[in-house]
């Protein structure tokens, strides 16, 4: 009855739903996607090249700028890799470890809140944005009172932390954690059983566990497909082994399950924060730096280390020549870059409007994709 | 392999006395329970082994990397964490091929990572492992983009982070961090060779560790502008009279003089 008209259109790089400068070349038949080709690199700043030209401590601010909505976890991955290469992992004082965990979990919540706000807005639900940003502001205020910055935190150092917690910070954090669970209920009341939300997300972009592993997908998208794997549990770092938390997983691997996984993860992060507060209070104030040389010159060799960022596994592969204070090579394994690669497979056969939902559900940050 | 360890295990034990981390011999590492069964099946495809900070690196013969990866995948290393290149050309005391490609594999059952490495000289392709893991596709494209290491059998080996027509491979050690013409190849009719937009130009004479002298000398100064703007000596002459409010005609006259010169230059090009 109708002719089949294939058409090629560009989605992005200026489209607001691409969360940055992602361009997707779409081959569509009406509204249905036949083929999608992500084109990236618009935000490439040569971070890995810059790492080679500056001393290790100077690299930390540059890691902020990769995943700029989750700077603390980027910092953590980098400093831990250098510490691993230095053999200083065990030397980090307990207070510094707990502070790192707290900042990472706060960062996880704030990154997921931003994801929830933009993901919901992309799909057409405007309201959650105003609620999630209310809590996100409080987290950014906590960051600001700790390190002076709200997004690009630069809040960790090789061998410890830059400063001790300011006076009253833990009380503010305690107040936040007490308020956060009711706030989560509020978000969920807006979306979880919302009929429109479910129609837009259930069964969209189904990813089987085998496919997810084959695509190298990590983080919430992997767990949404039912693979119970979290680096905080699988290869624990800092003081995660003594903290109790669940790893939420999904069943169907669709956009709705990934939504549920991230929502559950925020509650888990909040519970981790609650556990951390009394533990930090037991540690001596000011004990935040390991006694290691300020001149960071790791021995010749290489190390790969990764941590669980809000987006997935962020890994650093550092090659040191043992002679200079610069990394000979520092490769970043960005979770967004790897997860984005599955987009063409996920959106095949779906509508263009579902592509918006799928970009949101992968939770990419282009600063990290392009580095 | 089982008969080799006893004689070879004595020298590392002696070496361990001086160095704090006990270094294991190549055969000991190959015999590590993590990789032993896979390595024994592969025969001589694994040519070397190294262990550092608890990470095992196996050096693999370049032409057999696909076979090795498939064997590791069958043995539970189902997740390719990372694939990246390293340019060893300026590495101290490095002898051998210029590039190394590192494959980081992970096994969910064993909860452990293994790194494979192949060596490749410039211009020699590495077999692509996209047939083993789908995720290798973008990693290999990035490695090609950044280092110019080709992967044979890759479905679409094109640039991924840099644009098509980009001049060079930025993560090579001989690519300067700033001051190189990066895109003249796209617009040869507009930019002469070496006259295109320069990466990271600030106009200041910076002494970056990555700027090599010959490159800097060649690309260090901007050539006379080809599109828009006047020639260098004309610019200050036109700018100086401008702040004077009295002589309103002077800048106009200067501009009038400057403009034909520009046009003539453009026409000459």
Coordinates of C-alpha atoms in Angstrom, one line a residue, chain B residues 22 34 52 106 140 167 170 188 209 213 216 234 239 250 255-256 268:
Chain B
X22 CA 59.3 -11.6 44.6
X34 CA 44.9 -18.4 36.1
X52 CA 53.8 -6.6 38.0
X106 CA 38.5 -10.3 32.4
X140 CA 40.6 -0.8 17.4
X167 CA 47.0 15.0 9.5
X170 CA 48.2 12.3 17.7
X188 CA 44.5 22.1 0.2
X209 CA 58.3 18.7 26.4
X213 CA 62.6 21.6 17.8
X216 CA 58.6 24.0 16.1
X234 CA 50.1 46.2 7.4
X239 CA 45.8 49.7 14.2
X250 CA 43.9 58.6 8.5
X255 CA 42.9 50.8 5.3
X256 CA 42.5 51.9 1.7
X268 CA 48.4 36.0 -6.3

